[in-house]
């Protein structure tokens, strides 16, 4: 599943191609959007900004229009030189924007919408989200306030996935963050101190920032998908078990995570 670093990485690749430009062409091949007339409604308008917040990406256009995308489990953004082969089948493209000699492509949706009354509706939605893990200055106080509003019996690993508490962390970074801060992802949130919770954020931010800048392959995973292999810190075999309502595969070291 694309996490916040992947979305910020996409925004950083898309921004120099679209921001300040009127695209040469916009297509919406997905039949679901065939009646929306986005190409006509966006024709002749420049993109004013490309923003990521948590796992959300926003393309803002002149005239107060905003395209909002969330990839959920299946979607992806691709950026290709015009004429180059795309990473997924063209049949899976939902949105194609051609500009500056490149194709910016959103594949497989599944959430893509054009907001017209942008500011208000969107600010309300963003306000419901916790602070962005990749914000230039992370809002510690807001994160802790949201975390303490949550059920104190909920395991910390599961609580970290709640986008109302902190935006942008998915299952991989949840596992990595708990490992790096030496916290058992099964420990009830009420038994995790503020300092420990912030230690998870401090461990994740530079790694996710590096991934946002250079792509997720640029950052080594310590524990994710390494069940049965020795912990890189203490050598105890790494364990795996499903966590939360969605039963997300959770990796941890019972030897050094408490
Ligand atoms: Zn260990």
mmCIF file of N, CA, C and O and ligand atoms in Angstrom, residues 231 234 253 256, ligand 1:
data_model
loop_
_atom_site.group_PDB
_atom_site.id
_atom_site.type_symbol
_atom_site.label_atom_id
_atom_site.label_comp_id
_atom_site.label_asym_id
_atom_site.label_seq_id
_atom_site.Cartn_x
_atom_site.Cartn_y
_atom_site.Cartn_z
ATOM 1 N N UNK A 231 16.763 -10.929 14.236
ATOM 2 C CA UNK A 231 16.652 -9.481 14.429
ATOM 3 C C UNK A 231 18.017 -8.840 14.170
ATOM 4 O O UNK A 231 19.033 -9.317 14.679
ATOM 5 N N UNK A 234 19.358 -7.856 17.898
ATOM 6 C CA UNK A 234 19.664 -8.792 18.986
ATOM 7 C C UNK A 234 19.692 -10.253 18.540
ATOM 8 O O UNK A 234 20.033 -11.132 19.330
ATOM 9 N N UNK A 253 10.251 -7.842 16.917
ATOM 10 C CA UNK A 253 11.235 -8.683 17.586
ATOM 11 C C UNK A 253 10.853 -8.804 19.059
ATOM 12 O O UNK A 253 10.887 -7.803 19.781
ATOM 13 N N UNK A 256 13.878 -7.553 21.696
ATOM 14 C CA UNK A 256 14.327 -6.194 22.031
ATOM 15 C C UNK A 256 13.249 -5.132 21.881
ATOM 16 O O UNK A 256 13.515 -3.945 22.035
HETATM 17 ZN ZN1 LIG B 1 15.708 -7.757 18.565
#
